[in-house]
Coordinates of C-alpha atoms in Angstrom, one line a residue:
S1 CA 0.0 0.0 0.0
S2 CA 1.0 3.6 -0.4
G3 CA 1.2 4.0 3.4
I4 CA 3.7 1.1 3.7
N5 CA 5.7 2.4 0.8
A6 CA 5.9 5.8 2.4
E7 CA 7.1 4.5 5.7
Y8 CA 9.5 2.0 4.0
G9 CA 11.1 5.0 2.2
K10 CA 12.4 6.2 5.5
F11 CA 14.8 3.2 5.8
Q12 CA 17.9 2.2 3.9
T13 CA 16.9 -1.4 3.2
F14 CA 13.8 -3.5 3.3
Q15 CA 15.5 -5.6 6.0
H16 CA 15.9 -2.5 8.1
Y17 CA 12.2 -1.7 7.7
L18 CA 11.2 -5.2 8.7
I19 CA 13.5 -5.1 11.8
Q20 CA 12.0 -1.8 12.8
I21 CA 8.5 -3.3 12.7
N22 CA 9.9 -6.3 14.5
L23 CA 11.3 -4.1 17.3
R24 CA 8.0 -2.3 17.8
M25 CA 6.3 -5.7 18.2
A26 CA 9.1 -6.7 20.6
L27 CA 8.2 -3.8 22.9
V28 CA 4.6 -4.8 23.1
Q29 CA 4.9 -8.6 23.1
G30 CA 2.9 -10.0 25.9
I31 CA 1.4 -6.7 26.9
D32 CA -1.3 -5.5 24.6
N33 CA -1.5 -5.1 20.8
D34 CA -1.8 -1.3 20.9
V35 CA 0.5 -0.4 23.8
V36 CA 3.3 1.0 21.7
I37 CA 2.2 0.6 18.1
G38 CA 2.0 4.1 16.6
V39 CA 4.3 5.6 19.2
I40 CA 8.0 5.9 18.2
D41 CA 9.6 6.1 21.6
T42 CA 13.2 6.8 22.5
L43 CA 14.2 3.2 22.8
T44 CA 12.8 2.3 19.3
E45 CA 14.6 5.3 17.7
R46 CA 17.9 4.5 19.3
S47 CA 17.6 0.8 18.4
S48 CA 17.2 1.5 14.7
L49 CA 20.3 3.5 14.6
I50 CA 22.3 1.0 16.7
R51 CA 21.1 -1.9 14.6
D52 CA 22.4 -0.2 11.4
E53 CA 25.9 0.2 12.8
A54 CA 28.1 -2.8 11.8
V55 CA 30.2 -4.4 14.5
M56 CA 33.7 -5.8 13.7
W57 CA 33.7 -9.0 15.7
Q58 CA 37.1 -10.2 14.6
P59 CA 39.1 -7.7 16.6
L60 CA 37.2 -8.7 19.8
L61 CA 38.2 -12.3 19.2
R62 CA 41.9 -11.4 18.6
S63 CA 42.0 -9.4 21.8
A64 CA 40.3 -12.2 23.7
V65 CA 37.3 -10.1 24.7
I66 CA 35.0 -12.8 23.4
K67 CA 35.6 -16.5 23.1
E68 CA 35.9 -18.3 19.8
H69 CA 32.7 -20.3 20.1
D70 CA 30.8 -17.1 20.8
Y71 CA 32.5 -15.4 17.8
N72 CA 31.6 -18.3 15.5
V73 CA 27.9 -17.9 16.4
V74 CA 27.5 -14.1 16.6
A75 CA 29.6 -13.2 13.5
V76 CA 27.3 -15.3 11.3
Y77 CA 24.0 -14.5 13.1
D78 CA 24.6 -10.7 13.0
Q79 CA 24.9 -10.8 9.2
M80 CA 21.7 -12.6 8.6
T81 CA 18.5 -11.1 7.2
V82 CA 15.4 -11.0 9.4
E83 CA 13.9 -14.1 7.7
Q84 CA 17.2 -16.0 8.0
K85 CA 17.4 -15.1 11.7
V86 CA 13.9 -16.4 12.3
D87 CA 14.7 -19.7 10.6
H88 CA 18.0 -20.0 12.4
L89 CA 16.4 -19.5 15.8
K90 CA 14.1 -22.3 15.1
S91 CA 17.0 -24.7 14.5
D92 CA 19.7 -23.3 16.7
G93 CA 18.1 -20.8 19.1
L94 CA 19.6 -22.1 22.3
K95 CA 23.1 -21.6 20.9
V96 CA 22.3 -18.1 19.8
V97 CA 20.8 -17.0 23.1
R98 CA 23.6 -18.6 25.1
T99 CA 26.1 -16.6 23.0
L100 CA 24.2 -13.3 23.3
V101 CA 23.9 -13.6 27.0
N102 CA 27.6 -14.5 27.3
L103 CA 28.4 -11.4 25.3
T104 CA 26.4 -9.1 27.7
V105 CA 28.8 -10.3 30.4
S106 CA 32.1 -10.2 28.5
I107 CA 31.7 -7.0 26.5
S108 CA 32.2 -3.6 28.2
N109 CA 32.4 -1.4 25.2
E110 CA 29.1 0.6 25.3
K111 CA 28.6 0.8 21.5
I112 CA 29.0 -3.0 21.0
L113 CA 27.1 -3.9 24.1
S114 CA 24.2 -1.8 22.9
H115 CA 24.2 -3.7 19.6
V116 CA 24.2 -7.0 21.5
L117 CA 21.2 -5.9 23.6
V118 CA 19.3 -5.0 20.4
L119 CA 19.9 -8.4 19.1
V120 CA 18.6 -10.0 22.3
N121 CA 15.5 -7.9 22.3
D122 CA 14.9 -8.8 18.7
V123 CA 15.0 -12.5 19.6
L124 CA 12.4 -11.8 22.3
A125 CA 10.1 -10.3 19.6
D126 CA 8.7 -13.9 19.3
K127 CA 7.8 -14.8 22.9
E128 CA 8.1 -18.5 22.0
N129 CA 11.9 -17.8 22.1
I130 CA 11.7 -17.4 25.9
R131 CA 12.2 -21.1 26.1
F132 CA 15.8 -20.7 25.1
F133 CA 16.4 -18.4 28.1
E134 CA 14.7 -20.9 30.3
E135 CA 17.1 -23.6 29.0
V136 CA 20.1 -21.4 29.7
E137 CA 18.9 -20.8 33.3
A138 CA 18.3 -24.6 33.7
E139 CA 21.9 -25.2 32.7
N140 CA 23.1 -22.7 35.3
G141 CA 25.0 -24.5 38.0
V142 CA 25.0 -27.8 36.1
E143 CA 28.3 -29.4 35.1
G144 CA 30.3 -26.3 36.0
K145 CA 28.1 -23.9 33.9
T146 CA 27.6 -20.5 35.6
L147 CA 25.6 -18.5 33.1
S148 CA 22.3 -17.0 34.4
A149 CA 19.6 -16.0 31.9
W150 CA 18.5 -12.9 33.8
E151 CA 21.3 -11.8 36.1
P152 CA 23.5 -10.2 33.5
F153 CA 20.6 -7.8 32.6
L154 CA 20.0 -7.0 36.2
N155 CA 23.7 -6.1 36.6
L156 CA 23.5 -3.8 33.6
L157 CA 21.1 -1.5 35.4
N158 CA 24.1 -0.2 37.3
R159 CA 25.6 1.1 34.1
S160 CA 25.7 4.8 33.2
D161 CA 24.5 4.6 29.6
E162 CA 20.8 5.3 29.4
F163 CA 20.1 3.2 26.4
I164 CA 21.9 0.1 27.9
V165 CA 20.2 0.5 31.2
N166 CA 16.7 0.9 29.8
M167 CA 17.1 -1.8 27.1
A168 CA 18.4 -4.2 29.8
S169 CA 15.4 -3.4 32.0
L170 CA 13.0 -4.2 29.3
I171 CA 14.7 -7.4 28.4
L172 CA 14.9 -8.4 32.0
A173 CA 11.1 -7.8 32.4
K174 CA 10.4 -10.1 29.5
V175 CA 12.7 -12.8 30.7
I176 CA 11.3 -12.9 34.2
S177 CA 7.6 -12.4 33.2
T178 CA 6.9 -13.9 29.8
G179 CA 7.7 -17.6 30.5
Q180 CA 8.3 -19.6 33.7
L181 CA 11.4 -17.8 35.1
R182 CA 10.8 -15.7 38.2
L183 CA 13.0 -13.3 40.1
D184 CA 13.6 -14.1 43.8
G185 CA 12.3 -11.7 46.5
K186 CA 15.5 -9.8 47.2
N187 CA 16.4 -9.1 43.6
L188 CA 12.7 -8.4 42.8
N189 CA 12.5 -5.7 45.5
W190 CA 15.7 -4.2 44.3
L191 CA 14.4 -4.1 40.7
I192 CA 11.0 -2.6 41.7
N193 CA 12.7 0.1 43.8
W194 CA 15.1 0.9 40.9
Q195 CA 12.0 1.3 38.6
A196 CA 10.4 3.6 41.1
G197 CA 13.4 5.9 40.8
Q198 CA 12.9 6.0 37.0
L199 CA 9.2 7.1 37.3
L200 CA 9.8 10.7 36.5
Q201 CA 7.8 12.7 34.0
N202 CA 10.9 14.1 32.3
N203 CA 12.4 10.6 31.9
T204 CA 12.8 10.2 28.1
Y205 CA 12.6 6.4 28.6
L206 CA 9.4 6.5 30.6
H207 CA 7.5 4.5 28.0
T208 CA 10.1 1.7 28.4
I209 CA 9.9 1.7 32.2
L210 CA 6.1 1.5 32.1
A211 CA 6.2 -1.2 29.4
S212 CA 8.4 -3.2 31.7
Q213 CA 6.0 -2.8 34.6
Q214 CA 3.0 -3.7 32.4
L215 CA 4.8 -7.0 31.7
M216 CA 5.8 -7.7 35.3
L217 CA 2.4 -6.9 36.8
R218 CA 0.8 -9.7 34.7
V219 CA 2.7 -12.0 37.1
V220 CA 0.5 -12.2 40.3
E221 CA 3.4 -12.7 42.7
Y222 CA 5.1 -9.5 41.5
R223 CA 2.1 -7.3 42.4
Q224 CA 2.4 -7.2 46.2
P225 CA 6.1 -6.0 46.2
F226 CA 5.1 -3.4 43.6
Y227 CA 2.2 -2.3 45.7
N228 CA 4.4 -2.0 48.8
S229 CA 7.0 0.2 46.9
T230 CA 6.7 3.9 46.1
C231 CA 5.7 3.2 42.5
L232 CA 2.1 4.0 43.0
D233 CA 2.9 7.3 44.6
K234 CA 5.1 8.1 41.6
L235 CA 2.5 7.0 39.1
L236 CA -0.1 9.2 40.8
N237 CA 2.1 12.2 40.5
I238 CA 2.7 11.6 36.8
L239 CA -0.9 10.8 36.0
S240 CA -2.0 14.1 37.7
T241 CA 0.1 16.1 35.2
R242 CA -0.3 16.7 31.5
I243 CA 1.1 13.6 29.7
S244 CA 0.5 11.9 26.4
F245 CA -2.4 9.5 25.9
Q246 CA 0.1 6.7 25.5
L247 CA 1.5 7.3 29.0
Q248 CA -2.0 7.6 30.4
Y249 CA -2.9 4.2 28.9
Q250 CA 0.2 2.5 30.2
I251 CA -0.2 3.8 33.7
I252 CA -3.8 2.9 33.9
F253 CA -3.1 -0.5 32.4
C254 CA -0.9 -1.1 35.5
L255 CA -3.6 0.1 37.8
W256 CA -6.1 -2.2 36.1
L257 CA -3.9 -5.2 36.7
L258 CA -3.5 -4.3 40.4
S259 CA -7.3 -3.7 40.8
F260 CA -8.0 -7.5 40.6
R261 CA -6.7 -7.6 44.2
T262 CA -9.3 -6.5 46.8
T263 CA -6.8 -5.3 49.3
F264 CA -5.2 -3.0 46.8
C265 CA -8.4 -1.1 46.0
F266 CA -8.3 1.3 49.0
K267 CA -5.0 2.8 47.7
L268 CA -6.1 2.6 44.1
Q269 CA -9.1 4.7 44.8
D270 CA -6.7 7.7 45.0
F271 CA -6.5 7.4 41.2
I272 CA -10.2 7.9 40.6
K273 CA -10.0 11.7 40.6
P274 CA -7.2 12.0 37.9
T275 CA -8.7 9.2 35.8
A276 CA -12.1 10.9 35.9
E277 CA -10.5 14.0 34.5
I278 CA -8.7 12.0 31.8
L279 CA -12.0 10.2 31.0
R280 CA -13.8 13.6 30.4
Q281 CA -11.2 14.6 27.9
A282 CA -10.3 11.2 26.4
I283 CA -10.5 10.7 22.6
K284 CA -8.6 7.5 22.2
E285 CA -10.9 4.4 22.6
K286 CA -8.1 2.4 24.2
V287 CA -7.8 5.0 27.0
I288 CA -11.5 5.0 27.6
R289 CA -11.6 1.2 27.5
I290 CA -8.8 0.7 30.1
I291 CA -10.4 3.4 32.4
M292 CA -13.7 1.6 32.2
Q293 CA -12.1 -1.7 33.0
F294 CA -10.3 -0.2 35.9
Y295 CA -13.5 1.4 37.3
R296 CA -15.4 -1.8 36.8
N297 CA -12.8 -3.7 38.9
I298 CA -12.7 -1.1 41.6
L299 CA -16.5 -1.1 41.9
T300 CA -16.6 -4.9 41.9
N301 CA -13.6 -5.9 44.0
H302 CA -13.5 -3.0 46.5
T303 CA -14.6 -4.1 50.0
A304 CA -16.2 -0.7 50.3
P305 CA -17.7 -0.1 46.8
R306 CA -19.8 2.8 48.1
K307 CA -16.7 4.8 48.9
A308 CA -15.3 4.2 45.4
A309 CA -18.7 5.1 43.9
E310 CA -18.8 8.4 45.9
L311 CA -15.4 9.4 44.6
M312 CA -16.5 8.7 41.0
I313 CA -19.7 10.7 41.6
Q314 CA -17.6 13.6 43.0
G315 CA -15.5 13.3 39.8
K316 CA -18.7 13.5 37.6
V317 CA -18.0 10.1 36.2
Q318 CA -21.7 9.3 36.1
V319 CA -22.2 12.3 33.8
T320 CA -19.3 11.3 31.5
V321 CA -20.5 7.7 31.4
G322 CA -24.0 8.9 30.6
Q323 CA -22.6 10.6 27.5
L324 CA -20.4 7.6 26.6
V325 CA -23.3 5.1 26.7
E326 CA -25.0 7.0 23.9
K327 CA -22.1 6.6 21.5
N328 CA -21.8 3.9 18.9
W329 CA -18.7 1.8 19.8
K330 CA -16.9 -0.4 17.4
D331 CA -15.4 -2.3 20.3
E332 CA -18.2 -4.2 22.1
D333 CA -16.0 -4.6 25.2
I334 CA -16.1 -0.8 25.7
K335 CA -19.9 -0.7 25.3
E336 CA -20.3 -3.5 27.9
D337 CA -17.9 -1.9 30.4
V338 CA -19.5 1.6 30.0
E339 CA -23.0 0.1 30.6
E340 CA -21.8 -1.9 33.6
V341 CA -20.2 1.1 35.3
K342 CA -23.3 3.3 34.6
T343 CA -25.5 0.6 36.0
V344 CA -23.5 0.3 39.2
L345 CA -23.2 4.1 39.7
D346 CA -26.9 4.6 39.0
A347 CA -27.7 2.0 41.6
M348 CA -25.3 3.6 44.1
L349 CA -26.9 7.0 43.5
Q350 CA -30.3 5.6 44.1
D351 CA -29.1 4.1 47.3
M352 CA -27.4 7.2 48.6
S353 CA -29.5 9.6 50.6
T354 CA -30.2 13.0 48.9
F355 CA -27.8 14.7 51.3
D356 CA -25.1 12.2 50.4
S357 CA -25.5 13.2 46.8
Y358 CA -25.3 16.9 47.7
L359 CA -22.2 16.3 49.8
A360 CA -20.6 14.3 47.0
E361 CA -21.2 17.2 44.6
V362 CA -19.8 19.8 46.9
K363 CA -16.7 17.6 47.4
S364 CA -16.3 17.4 43.6
G365 CA -15.7 21.2 43.5
K366 CA -18.1 21.6 40.5
L367 CA -21.7 22.6 41.3
E368 CA -24.6 22.8 38.8
W369 CA -28.1 24.0 39.1
S370 CA -30.3 21.0 40.1
P371 CA -33.2 20.2 42.4
L372 CA -30.6 19.5 45.1
H373 CA -30.0 23.3 45.2
T374 CA -33.3 24.7 44.1
N375 CA -35.9 22.5 45.8
P376 CA -37.2 24.1 49.1
A377 CA -38.0 20.7 50.4
F378 CA -34.4 19.7 50.3
W379 CA -33.4 22.7 52.4
R380 CA -36.1 22.2 54.9
E381 CA -35.0 18.7 55.5
N382 CA -31.2 19.2 55.2
A383 CA -30.2 22.7 56.1
Q384 CA -29.0 21.8 59.6
K385 CA -26.9 19.0 58.2
L386 CA -24.5 21.6 56.9
N387 CA -23.4 22.0 60.5
Q388 CA -22.2 18.3 60.7
N389 CA -18.5 17.5 61.2
D390 CA -17.6 20.9 62.4
H391 CA -19.5 22.6 59.5
E392 CA -17.6 20.6 56.9
V393 CA -19.9 21.5 54.0
L394 CA -19.8 25.3 54.9
R395 CA -16.0 25.2 55.0
M396 CA -15.8 23.5 51.6
I397 CA -18.3 26.1 50.2
R398 CA -16.1 28.9 51.6
I399 CA -13.0 27.4 49.8
L400 CA -15.0 27.3 46.5
L401 CA -16.1 30.9 46.9
K402 CA -12.5 31.9 47.4
D403 CA -10.7 29.8 44.8
E404 CA -13.2 28.7 42.1
K405 CA -13.4 30.5 38.8
D406 CA -16.4 28.7 37.3
P407 CA -19.3 31.2 37.2
T408 CA -22.0 28.5 37.7
T409 CA -20.2 26.9 40.7
L410 CA -19.8 30.4 42.3
A411 CA -23.5 31.3 41.7
V412 CA -24.7 28.0 43.1
C413 CA -22.5 28.3 46.2
A414 CA -23.8 31.8 46.9
H415 CA -27.4 30.5 46.4
D416 CA -26.7 27.7 48.9
V417 CA -25.4 30.1 51.6
G418 CA -28.7 32.0 51.2
E419 CA -30.8 28.9 51.4
Y420 CA -28.9 27.7 54.5
V421 CA -29.8 30.8 56.5
R422 CA -33.3 31.0 55.1
H423 CA -34.2 27.6 56.4
Y424 CA -31.8 27.7 59.5
P425 CA -31.9 31.3 60.7
V426 CA -29.5 30.6 63.5
G427 CA -27.0 29.7 60.8
K428 CA -26.3 33.4 60.2
Y429 CA -23.9 33.3 63.0
N430 CA -22.0 30.4 61.4
V431 CA -21.9 32.2 58.1
E432 CA -20.4 35.3 59.7
K433 CA -18.0 33.3 61.9
L434 CA -16.6 31.2 59.0
G435 CA -16.1 34.1 56.7
L436 CA -18.8 33.1 54.2
K437 CA -20.6 36.4 54.2
E438 CA -17.3 38.2 53.3
R439 CA -16.7 35.8 50.4
V440 CA -20.3 36.4 49.1
V441 CA -19.8 40.1 49.3
C442 CA -16.7 39.8 47.1
L443 CA -18.8 38.2 44.4
L444 CA -20.6 41.5 43.9
E445 CA -17.5 42.5 42.0
N446 CA -17.6 39.5 39.7
D447 CA -17.9 40.1 36.0
E448 CA -20.6 37.5 35.5
P449 CA -24.1 39.0 36.0
K450 CA -25.5 35.6 37.2
V451 CA -22.9 35.5 39.9
K452 CA -23.6 39.0 41.0
S453 CA -27.3 38.3 41.1
A454 CA -26.9 35.1 43.1
A455 CA -24.6 36.9 45.6
L456 CA -27.0 39.9 46.0
L457 CA -30.0 37.6 46.7
A458 CA -27.9 35.6 49.2
L459 CA -27.0 38.7 51.0
Q460 CA -30.6 39.9 51.1
K461 CA -31.6 36.6 52.7
L462 CA -28.8 37.1 55.3
M463 CA -30.0 40.6 56.2
L464 CA -33.7 40.2 56.0
N465 CA -36.0 37.8 57.8
N466 CA -38.9 38.3 55.5
W467 CA -37.1 37.2 52.3
E468 CA -40.2 35.7 50.8
F469 CA -41.9 39.0 51.0
L470 CA -39.0 40.6 49.2
A471 CA -39.0 37.9 46.5
K472 CA -42.7 38.6 45.8
T473 CA -42.1 42.4 45.7
N474 CA -39.3 41.9 43.2
A475 CA -41.5 39.6 41.1

């Protein structure tokens, strides 16, 4: 097709083009078909350049940096085309993998070591090839053999070269997650803590670190050490900033894997607020899908689903989901997940008292005109409840009146202050004491007419007992 021809034109040879596609597939192998496809990350770009640079293996043999049997394997294998390598791995894969792992130990030159790591990662593009790493590990300690299939890559994380470190971390994640090999507790904790140190928004290899974690969190026994580390705190910080949709997807994918564990859901509910914001703005279906799957798990597996539902309601998730349910989805899984989340939230809303709903809205920081605010029956029944928990609701309204810029939220807040004192006259003292009257007075200077009007009416209710008479006169 013309699209393929255009992309192929960027590369020097057709083999180079195939290997580039192969590397992209290697990055996503065992994770998800659309995790990295379409995203040319730093590791992929560097790999393409490194793969193109020829390595002179003969001088390494003459200087005894590598052994003859390793030279005989790699010198031939490195010159093969993609198709030839695939066929060769089928017949002699163990020998190739054993040699490549040997070379990661014996070679210190960063340029050549980077080339070897690219070759290793290319082998792992086909996850069936993990069996060769398992065989190498099985030989370790047998008949004097001392080559580990994973330890050389763990050791490389102490190197200074960023490409070597991050490529080694991705390879290590594949080796200890894709097949039967597992990292022991001590080394696993070290690795996860190392990953936590790399979880920075400005890390140009952040895609790679997250891809490694996506792989590892598929392994159930790796989840608890990850949960116990500082990784979740780091991910929350990153997710709360402006990042690409790809990074959003990768982070929430990790959260989704963790959300299958009931005891993790209390901490994971901290991610409801930022994911609700992402959901409101999301365009990519895969981002919407993974958020819905995450929410569905949280609502299903949480020992206190009501708390999770309240946080979602505060984040206006039910409003967003109500809009999403009307869309025509190509992906039936998204449709099912959206409908399920909507059903659960609707049921929770029905179960929550009217005042619970009001409280959840105030906590969300975004107020809208609704019967909760305009129905006199609500205020007759609930006005005094604004005094609960040391006037918690009044204090939150004061903060909104001070910091919020949204005109509707400001107008509704002012209105609610007026309704509070109208139906609970003694509350005038609380309004004065907590500084709410002062904040409402400031709204008289607001540029929005509806905010000024709401503030003026609220102040009239504060100052006059017969506000109903005033309203009739104004009418």
